[in-house]
């Protein structure tokens, strides 16, 4: 997170404080990118590119996060997890272990819904179930992290 891309840096990292919670914040931004298919802090409401200083000000001082599109269901478990992971206060963010446990529960619920024939949100580009698409990309990357910490 220290030398990472500005858009993924946790608020505390701008004052040279780096913890596992800082990585959880970065993970939240990755989830946002997966949910939206967009680059974080790429363009403002007027379609103009954000300047680095503006992103720092928004994240650190105004406690802003990338806008969650209205097309994302408010009950979406991954969006809810994302919001908890990007909490301004590092102590309010979940641990990676609890994230993996939660993703496991989401996957189990998704499998049940599929077995019961219940519709769920799909990726607009590929048509794949969004929960499944994200879980396959996310859990593969973070299972090893949990075992190492």
Short mmCIF file of C-alpha atoms in Angstrom, two decimals:
data_model
loop_
_atom_site.label_atom_id
_atom_site.label_comp_id
_atom_site.label_asym_id
_atom_site.label_seq_id
_atom_site.Cartn_x
_atom_site.Cartn_y
_atom_site.Cartn_z
CA UNK A 1 0.00 0.00 0.00
CA UNK A 2 2.93 2.37 0.66
CA UNK A 3 4.11 2.61 -2.91
CA UNK A 4 0.85 1.49 -4.46
CA UNK A 5 -1.41 3.26 -6.87
CA UNK A 6 -2.86 6.39 -5.30
CA UNK A 7 -6.50 5.46 -5.94
CA UNK A 8 -6.11 2.27 -3.84
CA UNK A 9 -4.30 3.81 -0.87
CA UNK A 10 -5.93 3.92 2.53
CA UNK A 11 -6.43 7.30 4.21
CA UNK A 12 -3.84 6.56 6.91
CA UNK A 13 -1.22 5.68 4.30
CA UNK A 14 -0.98 9.35 3.35
CA UNK A 15 0.54 9.98 6.79
CA UNK A 16 2.93 7.00 6.43
CA UNK A 17 0.92 4.59 8.57
CA UNK A 18 0.61 1.14 7.02
CA UNK A 19 -1.11 -1.85 8.60
CA UNK A 20 -3.02 -4.93 7.50
CA UNK A 21 -6.11 -2.73 7.72
CA UNK A 22 -4.57 -0.53 5.01
CA UNK A 23 -4.50 -3.56 2.74
CA UNK A 24 -8.15 -4.26 3.56
CA UNK A 25 -8.98 -0.74 2.39
CA UNK A 26 -7.13 -1.39 -0.89
CA UNK A 27 -9.07 -4.63 -1.25
CA UNK A 28 -12.31 -2.62 -0.94
CA UNK A 29 -11.26 -0.47 -3.87
CA UNK A 30 -10.52 -3.64 -5.88
CA UNK A 31 -14.03 -4.88 -5.02
CA UNK A 32 -15.44 -1.53 -6.21
CA UNK A 33 -13.57 -1.92 -9.47
CA UNK A 34 -14.88 -5.49 -9.92
CA UNK A 35 -18.45 -4.46 -9.11
CA UNK A 36 -18.46 -1.44 -11.40
CA UNK A 37 -16.04 -2.40 -14.16
CA UNK A 38 -14.51 1.09 -13.85
CA UNK A 39 -11.23 2.55 -12.63
CA UNK A 40 -11.52 4.23 -9.22
CA UNK A 41 -11.16 7.99 -9.08
CA UNK A 42 -10.69 8.08 -12.85
CA UNK A 43 -13.20 10.77 -13.87
CA UNK A 44 -15.18 13.27 -11.80
CA UNK A 45 -18.90 14.03 -12.25
CA UNK A 46 -18.04 16.38 -15.14
CA UNK A 47 -16.02 13.69 -16.93
CA UNK A 48 -12.69 15.34 -16.08
CA UNK A 49 -9.74 13.27 -14.79
CA UNK A 50 -9.13 13.54 -11.05
CA UNK A 51 -5.82 15.08 -10.04
CA UNK A 52 -3.82 13.22 -7.38
CA UNK A 53 -4.14 16.07 -4.89
CA UNK A 54 -7.94 16.00 -5.30
CA UNK A 55 -8.09 12.26 -4.61
CA UNK A 56 -5.95 12.67 -1.49
CA UNK A 57 -8.17 15.50 -0.24
CA UNK A 58 -11.39 13.56 -0.91
CA UNK A 59 -10.18 10.35 0.75
CA UNK A 60 -8.33 11.79 3.73
CA UNK A 61 -10.18 14.97 4.65
CA UNK A 62 -13.68 14.57 3.22
CA UNK A 63 -13.80 10.78 3.88
CA UNK A 64 -15.17 10.18 0.38
CA UNK A 65 -15.02 6.93 -1.53
CA UNK A 66 -15.66 6.16 -5.20
CA UNK A 67 -19.34 6.56 -6.07
CA UNK A 68 -21.32 3.32 -5.95
CA UNK A 69 -23.60 3.27 -9.01
CA UNK A 70 -27.33 2.99 -8.41
CA UNK A 71 -27.31 -0.10 -10.65
CA UNK A 72 -25.69 -2.03 -7.79
CA UNK A 73 -28.35 -3.55 -5.57
CA UNK A 74 -28.25 -2.06 -2.07
CA UNK A 75 -28.67 -5.59 -0.69
CA UNK A 76 -25.63 -6.89 -2.61
CA UNK A 77 -23.46 -8.68 -0.03
CA UNK A 78 -20.24 -7.82 -1.83
CA UNK A 79 -21.10 -4.13 -1.97
CA UNK A 80 -21.87 -4.20 1.76
CA UNK A 81 -18.55 -5.93 2.44
CA UNK A 82 -16.76 -3.36 0.28
CA UNK A 83 -18.24 -0.50 2.31
CA UNK A 84 -17.12 -2.08 5.59
CA UNK A 85 -13.63 -2.63 4.17
CA UNK A 86 -13.19 1.01 3.19
CA UNK A 87 -14.19 2.43 6.58
CA UNK A 88 -12.23 5.58 7.35
CA UNK A 89 -11.02 4.27 10.72
CA UNK A 90 -8.70 1.27 10.25
CA UNK A 91 -10.02 -0.42 13.42
CA UNK A 92 -13.52 -0.48 11.93
CA UNK A 93 -12.38 -2.53 8.91
CA UNK A 94 -12.76 -6.32 8.99
CA UNK A 95 -9.75 -8.62 9.00
CA UNK A 96 -8.89 -10.70 5.96
CA UNK A 97 -9.83 -13.82 7.90
CA UNK A 98 -13.34 -12.48 8.51
CA UNK A 99 -13.53 -11.41 4.85
CA UNK A 100 -12.74 -14.93 3.65
CA UNK A 101 -15.34 -16.36 6.06
CA UNK A 102 -17.92 -13.89 4.78
CA UNK A 103 -17.10 -14.62 1.14
CA UNK A 104 -17.55 -18.31 1.90
CA UNK A 105 -21.01 -17.59 3.28
CA UNK A 106 -21.89 -15.50 0.22
CA UNK A 107 -20.78 -18.36 -2.04
CA UNK A 108 -22.86 -20.88 -0.05
CA UNK A 109 -25.91 -18.61 -0.28
CA UNK A 110 -25.35 -18.09 -4.00
CA UNK A 111 -25.20 -21.86 -4.50
CA UNK A 112 -28.46 -22.28 -2.55
CA UNK A 113 -30.19 -19.57 -4.57
CA UNK A 114 -29.04 -21.21 -7.78
CA UNK A 115 -30.29 -24.61 -6.60
CA UNK A 116 -33.64 -23.05 -5.70
CA UNK A 117 -33.85 -21.24 -9.05
CA UNK A 118 -33.74 -17.75 -7.54
CA UNK A 119 -32.47 -14.98 -9.87
CA UNK A 120 -29.53 -12.86 -8.79
CA UNK A 121 -27.57 -9.92 -10.14
CA UNK A 122 -25.50 -10.68 -13.24
CA UNK A 123 -22.48 -8.96 -14.74
CA UNK A 124 -23.80 -6.76 -17.55
CA UNK A 125 -20.86 -7.56 -19.84
CA UNK A 126 -20.43 -11.32 -19.50
CA UNK A 127 -23.85 -12.35 -18.17
CA UNK A 128 -22.15 -14.39 -15.44
CA UNK A 129 -23.58 -14.29 -11.92
CA UNK A 130 -21.84 -11.32 -10.32
CA UNK A 131 -21.34 -13.05 -6.95
CA UNK A 132 -19.72 -16.03 -8.66
CA UNK A 133 -17.54 -13.92 -10.93
CA UNK A 134 -16.20 -11.89 -8.03
CA UNK A 135 -15.74 -14.80 -5.68
CA UNK A 136 -13.74 -16.79 -8.21
CA UNK A 137 -11.38 -13.83 -8.71
CA UNK A 138 -11.23 -12.67 -5.11
CA UNK A 139 -11.06 -15.79 -2.96
CA UNK A 140 -8.28 -17.28 -5.08
CA UNK A 141 -6.16 -14.19 -4.41
CA UNK A 142 -6.77 -13.84 -0.69
CA UNK A 143 -6.93 -17.39 0.64
CA UNK A 144 -3.12 -17.52 0.70
CA UNK A 145 -2.93 -14.17 2.50
CA UNK A 146 -5.10 -15.42 5.35
CA UNK A 147 -2.97 -18.52 5.83
CA UNK A 148 0.23 -16.45 6.00
CA UNK A 149 -0.93 -13.86 8.54
#
